[in-house]
């Protein structure tokens, strides 16, 4: 009950802030600007204009009232709470994903960007392929696209090299299947946990 009252008090203060800032922006500031025009204080006029902009930004807090809608719809509330609970685990999964991308990017930069694959096979380097993997950051971008199923830029390279097909296949298994599946599982597990807890509270 105390938590409910505290939450309602927060919403009341939010509503009061929105009403006061709206009234100030609509009535008080125009009146002050009108009075200021007769006095000729340019600095005061700029301050009032900045204050008006600030109050209009505060009025955007009305968007937060959508959170009430989230709590009113139980499945939506369970989904939101599950995602919030999963944030810490999702963060570490994303860190692990970034480390994986970085490791593969270093490998691809050396193999393709520096022409190691073509030099081993005695072929001239492919400028287009080297441009795609010219640096670690460029390689990370290309591998991120591969992680999301975009293989268009790598089809020519994979057609000419069995090693590239193997490396891209291993990366897809690791990142696309493995890490994304882990990310989905973490969020799903937390949503299921929240739903079960909500069901127990309703039964009690």
PDB file of C-alpha atoms in Angstrom:
ATOM      1  CA  UNK A   1       0.000   0.000   0.000  1.00  0.00           C
ATOM      2  CA  UNK A   2       2.858   2.388   0.858  1.00  0.00           C
ATOM      3  CA  UNK A   3       4.508   1.678  -2.488  1.00  0.00           C
ATOM      4  CA  UNK A   4       1.226   2.391  -4.276  1.00  0.00           C
ATOM      5  CA  UNK A   5       0.783   5.699  -2.406  1.00  0.00           C
ATOM      6  CA  UNK A   6       4.371   6.687  -3.120  1.00  0.00           C
ATOM      7  CA  UNK A   7       3.907   5.895  -6.801  1.00  0.00           C
ATOM      8  CA  UNK A   8       0.690   7.901  -6.946  1.00  0.00           C
ATOM      9  CA  UNK A   9       2.451  10.828  -5.237  1.00  0.00           C
ATOM     10  CA  UNK A  10       5.159  10.756  -7.914  1.00  0.00           C
ATOM     11  CA  UNK A  11       2.532  10.847 -10.657  1.00  0.00           C
ATOM     12  CA  UNK A  12       0.767  13.740  -8.903  1.00  0.00           C
ATOM     13  CA  UNK A  13       3.991  15.735  -8.746  1.00  0.00           C
ATOM     14  CA  UNK A  14       4.604  14.971 -12.421  1.00  0.00           C
ATOM     15  CA  UNK A  15       1.144  16.231 -13.329  1.00  0.00           C
ATOM     16  CA  UNK A  16       1.661  19.369 -11.225  1.00  0.00           C
ATOM     17  CA  UNK A  17       5.018  20.050 -12.935  1.00  0.00           C
ATOM     18  CA  UNK A  18       3.454  19.676 -16.379  1.00  0.00           C
ATOM     19  CA  UNK A  19       0.547  22.010 -15.517  1.00  0.00           C
ATOM     20  CA  UNK A  20       2.750  24.680 -13.898  1.00  0.00           C
ATOM     21  CA  UNK A  21       5.323  24.720 -16.709  1.00  0.00           C
ATOM     22  CA  UNK A  22       2.561  24.762 -19.318  1.00  0.00           C
ATOM     23  CA  UNK A  23       0.799  27.689 -17.641  1.00  0.00           C
ATOM     24  CA  UNK A  24       4.098  29.550 -17.262  1.00  0.00           C
ATOM     25  CA  UNK A  25       4.983  29.032 -20.908  1.00  0.00           C
ATOM     26  CA  UNK A  26       1.538  29.970 -22.224  1.00  0.00           C
ATOM     27  CA  UNK A  27       0.674  32.935 -19.989  1.00  0.00           C
ATOM     28  CA  UNK A  28       3.472  34.255 -17.788  1.00  0.00           C
ATOM     29  CA  UNK A  29       6.359  34.343 -20.279  1.00  0.00           C
ATOM     30  CA  UNK A  30       4.338  36.075 -23.076  1.00  0.00           C
ATOM     31  CA  UNK A  31       3.242  38.718 -20.559  1.00  0.00           C
ATOM     32  CA  UNK A  32       6.837  39.248 -19.420  1.00  0.00           C
ATOM     33  CA  UNK A  33       8.018  39.467 -23.033  1.00  0.00           C
ATOM     34  CA  UNK A  34       5.339  42.051 -23.744  1.00  0.00           C
ATOM     35  CA  UNK A  35       6.421  44.133 -20.734  1.00  0.00           C
ATOM     36  CA  UNK A  36      10.080  43.714 -21.676  1.00  0.00           C
ATOM     37  CA  UNK A  37       9.494  45.103 -25.192  1.00  0.00           C
ATOM     38  CA  UNK A  38       8.592  48.419 -23.634  1.00  0.00           C
ATOM     39  CA  UNK A  39      11.734  48.470 -21.458  1.00  0.00           C
ATOM     40  CA  UNK A  40      14.235  47.362 -24.112  1.00  0.00           C
ATOM     41  CA  UNK A  41      16.286  44.869 -22.098  1.00  0.00           C
ATOM     42  CA  UNK A  42      17.730  42.526 -24.733  1.00  0.00           C
ATOM     43  CA  UNK A  43      19.432  40.267 -22.165  1.00  0.00           C
ATOM     44  CA  UNK A  44      16.170  39.734 -20.286  1.00  0.00           C
ATOM     45  CA  UNK A  45      14.398  38.885 -23.543  1.00  0.00           C
ATOM     46  CA  UNK A  46      16.961  36.181 -24.363  1.00  0.00           C
ATOM     47  CA  UNK A  47      16.673  34.707 -20.878  1.00  0.00           C
ATOM     48  CA  UNK A  48      12.892  34.552 -21.202  1.00  0.00           C
ATOM     49  CA  UNK A  49      13.183  32.870 -24.605  1.00  0.00           C
ATOM     50  CA  UNK A  50      15.561  30.255 -23.167  1.00  0.00           C
ATOM     51  CA  UNK A  51      13.206  29.738 -20.237  1.00  0.00           C
ATOM     52  CA  UNK A  52      10.296  29.260 -22.636  1.00  0.00           C
ATOM     53  CA  UNK A  53      12.248  26.618 -24.544  1.00  0.00           C
ATOM     54  CA  UNK A  54      13.147  24.870 -21.272  1.00  0.00           C
ATOM     55  CA  UNK A  55       9.516  24.810 -20.131  1.00  0.00           C
ATOM     56  CA  UNK A  56       8.409  23.378 -23.463  1.00  0.00           C
ATOM     57  CA  UNK A  57      10.961  20.606 -23.069  1.00  0.00           C
ATOM     58  CA  UNK A  58       9.615  19.893 -19.584  1.00  0.00           C
ATOM     59  CA  UNK A  59       6.136  19.571 -21.013  1.00  0.00           C
ATOM     60  CA  UNK A  60       7.421  16.584 -22.982  1.00  0.00           C
ATOM     61  CA  UNK A  61       7.358  14.760 -19.644  1.00  0.00           C
ATOM     62  CA  UNK A  62       3.761  14.014 -20.566  1.00  0.00           C
ATOM     63  CA  UNK A  63       5.220  11.137 -22.571  1.00  0.00           C
ATOM     64  CA  UNK A  64       6.031   9.449 -19.256  1.00  0.00           C
ATOM     65  CA  UNK A  65       2.318   9.004 -18.671  1.00  0.00           C
ATOM     66  CA  UNK A  66       2.488   6.214 -21.241  1.00  0.00           C
ATOM     67  CA  UNK A  67       4.158   4.208 -18.469  1.00  0.00           C
ATOM     68  CA  UNK A  68       0.751   4.030 -16.792  1.00  0.00           C
ATOM     69  CA  UNK A  69      -0.571   2.331 -19.904  1.00  0.00           C
ATOM     70  CA  UNK A  70       2.270  -0.203 -19.688  1.00  0.00           C
ATOM     71  CA  UNK A  71       1.301  -1.061 -16.131  1.00  0.00           C
ATOM     72  CA  UNK A  72      -2.400  -1.261 -16.977  1.00  0.00           C
ATOM     73  CA  UNK A  73      -1.853  -3.931 -19.662  1.00  0.00           C
ATOM     74  CA  UNK A  74      -0.499  -6.961 -17.803  1.00  0.00           C
ATOM     75  CA  UNK A  75       1.292  -8.724 -20.707  1.00  0.00           C
ATOM     76  CA  UNK A  76       2.963  -5.444 -21.676  1.00  0.00           C
ATOM     77  CA  UNK A  77       3.966  -4.854 -18.043  1.00  0.00           C
ATOM     78  CA  UNK A  78       5.464  -8.349 -17.765  1.00  0.00           C
ATOM     79  CA  UNK A  79       7.396  -7.794 -20.981  1.00  0.00           C
ATOM     80  CA  UNK A  80       8.754  -4.429 -19.792  1.00  0.00           C
ATOM     81  CA  UNK A  81       9.736  -5.764 -16.359  1.00  0.00           C
ATOM     82  CA  UNK A  82      11.395  -8.802 -17.929  1.00  0.00           C
ATOM     83  CA  UNK A  83      13.475  -6.599 -20.204  1.00  0.00           C
ATOM     84  CA  UNK A  84      14.447  -4.358 -17.267  1.00  0.00           C
ATOM     85  CA  UNK A  85      15.522  -7.341 -15.184  1.00  0.00           C
ATOM     86  CA  UNK A  86      17.508  -8.717 -18.099  1.00  0.00           C
ATOM     87  CA  UNK A  87      19.434  -5.468 -18.636  1.00  0.00           C
ATOM     88  CA  UNK A  88      22.480  -6.537 -16.614  1.00  0.00           C
ATOM     89  CA  UNK A  89      22.732  -9.916 -18.316  1.00  0.00           C
ATOM     90  CA  UNK A  90      22.078  -8.340 -21.718  1.00  0.00           C
ATOM     91  CA  UNK A  91      24.888  -5.865 -21.057  1.00  0.00           C
ATOM     92  CA  UNK A  92      27.406  -8.673 -20.502  1.00  0.00           C
ATOM     93  CA  UNK A  93      26.159 -10.562 -23.551  1.00  0.00           C
ATOM     94  CA  UNK A  94      26.676  -7.397 -25.593  1.00  0.00           C
ATOM     95  CA  UNK A  95      30.175  -6.989 -24.142  1.00  0.00           C
ATOM     96  CA  UNK A  96      30.979 -10.584 -25.103  1.00  0.00           C
ATOM     97  CA  UNK A  97      29.549  -9.921 -28.581  1.00  0.00           C
ATOM     98  CA  UNK A  98      31.755  -6.845 -28.940  1.00  0.00           C
ATOM     99  CA  UNK A  99      34.838  -8.818 -27.870  1.00  0.00           C
ATOM    100  CA  UNK A 100      33.973 -11.564 -30.376  1.00  0.00           C
ATOM    101  CA  UNK A 101      33.521  -9.009 -33.163  1.00  0.00           C
ATOM    102  CA  UNK A 102      36.826  -7.379 -32.246  1.00  0.00           C
ATOM    103  CA  UNK A 103      38.725 -10.680 -32.278  1.00  0.00           C
ATOM    104  CA  UNK A 104      37.308 -11.719 -35.651  1.00  0.00           C
ATOM    105  CA  UNK A 105      37.935  -8.200 -37.004  1.00  0.00           C
ATOM    106  CA  UNK A 106      41.633  -8.443 -36.200  1.00  0.00           C
ATOM    107  CA  UNK A 107      41.769 -11.821 -37.968  1.00  0.00           C
ATOM    108  CA  UNK A 108      39.901 -10.566 -41.053  1.00  0.00           C
ATOM    109  CA  UNK A 109      41.986  -7.390 -41.249  1.00  0.00           C
ATOM    110  CA  UNK A 110      45.181  -9.442 -41.378  1.00  0.00           C
ATOM    111  CA  UNK A 111      43.835 -12.089 -43.754  1.00  0.00           C
ATOM    112  CA  UNK A 112      42.001  -9.835 -46.219  1.00  0.00           C
ATOM    113  CA  UNK A 113      42.897  -6.211 -45.516  1.00  0.00           C
ATOM    114  CA  UNK A 114      46.619  -6.935 -45.492  1.00  0.00           C
ATOM    115  CA  UNK A 115      46.341  -9.429 -48.361  1.00  0.00           C
ATOM    116  CA  UNK A 116      47.561 -12.478 -46.431  1.00  0.00           C
ATOM    117  CA  UNK A 117      45.122 -14.865 -48.138  1.00  0.00           C
ATOM    118  CA  UNK A 118      45.963 -13.690 -51.669  1.00  0.00           C
ATOM    119  CA  UNK A 119      49.692 -13.732 -50.979  1.00  0.00           C
ATOM    120  CA  UNK A 120      49.488 -17.345 -49.740  1.00  0.00           C
ATOM    121  CA  UNK A 121      47.726 -18.349 -52.952  1.00  0.00           C
ATOM    122  CA  UNK A 122      50.051 -16.294 -55.158  1.00  0.00           C
ATOM    123  CA  UNK A 123      47.248 -14.080 -56.512  1.00  0.00           C
ATOM    124  CA  UNK A 124      47.194 -10.323 -56.826  1.00  0.00           C
ATOM    125  CA  UNK A 125      45.281  -8.625 -53.994  1.00  0.00           C
ATOM    126  CA  UNK A 126      41.641  -7.688 -54.531  1.00  0.00           C
ATOM    127  CA  UNK A 127      41.377  -3.935 -53.948  1.00  0.00           C
ATOM    128  CA  UNK A 128      37.642  -4.104 -53.291  1.00  0.00           C
ATOM    129  CA  UNK A 129      38.014  -6.816 -50.671  1.00  0.00           C
ATOM    130  CA  UNK A 130      40.946  -5.047 -49.044  1.00  0.00           C
ATOM    131  CA  UNK A 131      38.940  -1.829 -48.839  1.00  0.00           C
ATOM    132  CA  UNK A 132      36.148  -3.640 -46.964  1.00  0.00           C
ATOM    133  CA  UNK A 133      38.605  -4.908 -44.348  1.00  0.00           C
ATOM    134  CA  UNK A 134      41.193  -2.134 -44.479  1.00  0.00           C
ATOM    135  CA  UNK A 135      41.106  -1.532 -40.714  1.00  0.00           C
ATOM    136  CA  UNK A 136      39.788  -3.157 -37.566  1.00  0.00           C
ATOM    137  CA  UNK A 137      36.859  -0.740 -37.362  1.00  0.00           C
ATOM    138  CA  UNK A 138      35.931  -1.356 -41.025  1.00  0.00           C
ATOM    139  CA  UNK A 139      36.161  -5.094 -40.409  1.00  0.00           C
ATOM    140  CA  UNK A 140      33.931  -4.806 -37.348  1.00  0.00           C
ATOM    141  CA  UNK A 141      31.320  -3.012 -39.431  1.00  0.00           C
ATOM    142  CA  UNK A 142      31.405  -5.684 -42.146  1.00  0.00           C
ATOM    143  CA  UNK A 143      31.212  -8.493 -39.596  1.00  0.00           C
ATOM    144  CA  UNK A 144      28.314  -6.762 -37.863  1.00  0.00           C
ATOM    145  CA  UNK A 145      26.492  -6.810 -41.209  1.00  0.00           C
ATOM    146  CA  UNK A 146      27.354 -10.503 -41.581  1.00  0.00           C
ATOM    147  CA  UNK A 147      26.048 -11.098 -38.063  1.00  0.00           C
ATOM    148  CA  UNK A 148      22.705  -9.692 -39.223  1.00  0.00           C
ATOM    149  CA  UNK A 149      22.642 -11.911 -42.303  1.00  0.00           C
ATOM    150  CA  UNK A 150      24.008  -9.442 -44.887  1.00  0.00           C
ATOM    151  CA  UNK A 151      26.578 -11.393 -46.936  1.00  0.00           C
ATOM    152  CA  UNK A 152      26.358  -9.360 -50.167  1.00  0.00           C
ATOM    153  CA  UNK A 153      29.778  -7.736 -49.820  1.00  0.00           C
ATOM    154  CA  UNK A 154      31.509 -11.044 -49.056  1.00  0.00           C
ATOM    155  CA  UNK A 155      30.026 -13.261 -51.773  1.00  0.00           C
ATOM    156  CA  UNK A 156      32.818 -12.539 -54.277  1.00  0.00           C
ATOM    157  CA  UNK A 157      35.522 -13.174 -51.674  1.00  0.00           C
ATOM    158  CA  UNK A 158      33.912 -16.403 -50.473  1.00  0.00           C
ATOM    159  CA  UNK A 159      33.515 -17.648 -54.049  1.00  0.00           C
ATOM    160  CA  UNK A 160      37.290 -17.459 -54.559  1.00  0.00           C
ATOM    161  CA  UNK A 161      38.476 -18.783 -51.187  1.00  0.00           C
ATOM    162  CA  UNK A 162      37.526 -21.917 -49.287  1.00  0.00           C
ATOM    163  CA  UNK A 163      39.249 -20.521 -46.193  1.00  0.00           C
ATOM    164  CA  UNK A 164      36.968 -17.469 -46.270  1.00  0.00           C
ATOM    165  CA  UNK A 165      33.880 -19.660 -46.532  1.00  0.00           C
ATOM    166  CA  UNK A 166      35.045 -21.650 -43.507  1.00  0.00           C
ATOM    167  CA  UNK A 167      35.848 -18.513 -41.479  1.00  0.00           C
ATOM    168  CA  UNK A 168      32.543 -16.841 -42.309  1.00  0.00           C
ATOM    169  CA  UNK A 169      30.699 -20.070 -41.487  1.00  0.00           C
ATOM    170  CA  UNK A 170      32.422 -20.311 -38.089  1.00  0.00           C
ATOM    171  CA  UNK A 171      31.652 -16.654 -37.405  1.00  0.00           C
ATOM    172  CA  UNK A 172      27.980 -17.116 -38.310  1.00  0.00           C
ATOM    173  CA  UNK A 173      27.706 -20.137 -36.008  1.00  0.00           C
ATOM    174  CA  UNK A 174      29.427 -18.255 -33.172  1.00  0.00           C
ATOM    175  CA  UNK A 175      27.788 -14.844 -33.495  1.00  0.00           C
ATOM    176  CA  UNK A 176      24.567 -15.207 -35.462  1.00  0.00           C
ATOM    177  CA  UNK A 177      23.418 -18.494 -33.977  1.00  0.00           C
ATOM    178  CA  UNK A 178      25.210 -18.555 -30.626  1.00  0.00           C
ATOM    179  CA  UNK A 179      25.319 -14.995 -29.245  1.00  0.00           C
ATOM    180  CA  UNK A 180      21.968 -13.868 -30.601  1.00  0.00           C
ATOM    181  CA  UNK A 181      20.371 -17.055 -29.291  1.00  0.00           C
ATOM    182  CA  UNK A 182      21.904 -16.387 -25.856  1.00  0.00           C
ATOM    183  CA  UNK A 183      20.589 -12.816 -25.938  1.00  0.00           C
ATOM    184  CA  UNK A 184      17.088 -14.019 -26.803  1.00  0.00           C
ATOM    185  CA  UNK A 185      17.236 -16.710 -24.113  1.00  0.00           C
ATOM    186  CA  UNK A 186      18.298 -14.239 -21.408  1.00  0.00           C
ATOM    187  CA  UNK A 187      15.421 -11.861 -22.135  1.00  0.00           C
ATOM    188  CA  UNK A 188      12.896 -14.713 -22.491  1.00  0.00           C
ATOM    189  CA  UNK A 189      13.974 -16.293 -19.194  1.00  0.00           C
ATOM    190  CA  UNK A 190      13.495 -13.020 -17.315  1.00  0.00           C
ATOM    191  CA  UNK A 191      10.088 -12.424 -18.909  1.00  0.00           C
ATOM    192  CA  UNK A 192       8.988 -15.947 -17.899  1.00  0.00           C
ATOM    193  CA  UNK A 193      10.230 -15.334 -14.341  1.00  0.00           C
ATOM    194  CA  UNK A 194       8.311 -12.043 -14.071  1.00  0.00           C
ATOM    195  CA  UNK A 195       5.164 -13.680 -15.443  1.00  0.00           C
ATOM    196  CA  UNK A 196       5.391 -16.500 -12.901  1.00  0.00           C
ATOM    197  CA  UNK A 197       5.923 -14.054 -10.034  1.00  0.00           C
ATOM    198  CA  UNK A 198       2.944 -11.996 -11.205  1.00  0.00           C
ATOM    199  CA  UNK A 199       0.791 -15.127 -11.326  1.00  0.00           C
ATOM    200  CA  UNK A 200       1.811 -16.086  -7.782  1.00  0.00           C
ATOM    201  CA  UNK A 201       0.979 -12.590  -6.516  1.00  0.00           C
ATOM    202  CA  UNK A 202      -2.460 -12.772  -8.114  1.00  0.00           C
ATOM    203  CA  UNK A 203      -3.110 -16.168  -6.531  1.00  0.00           C
ATOM    204  CA  UNK A 204      -2.108 -14.887  -3.091  1.00  0.00           C
TER     205      UNK A 204
END
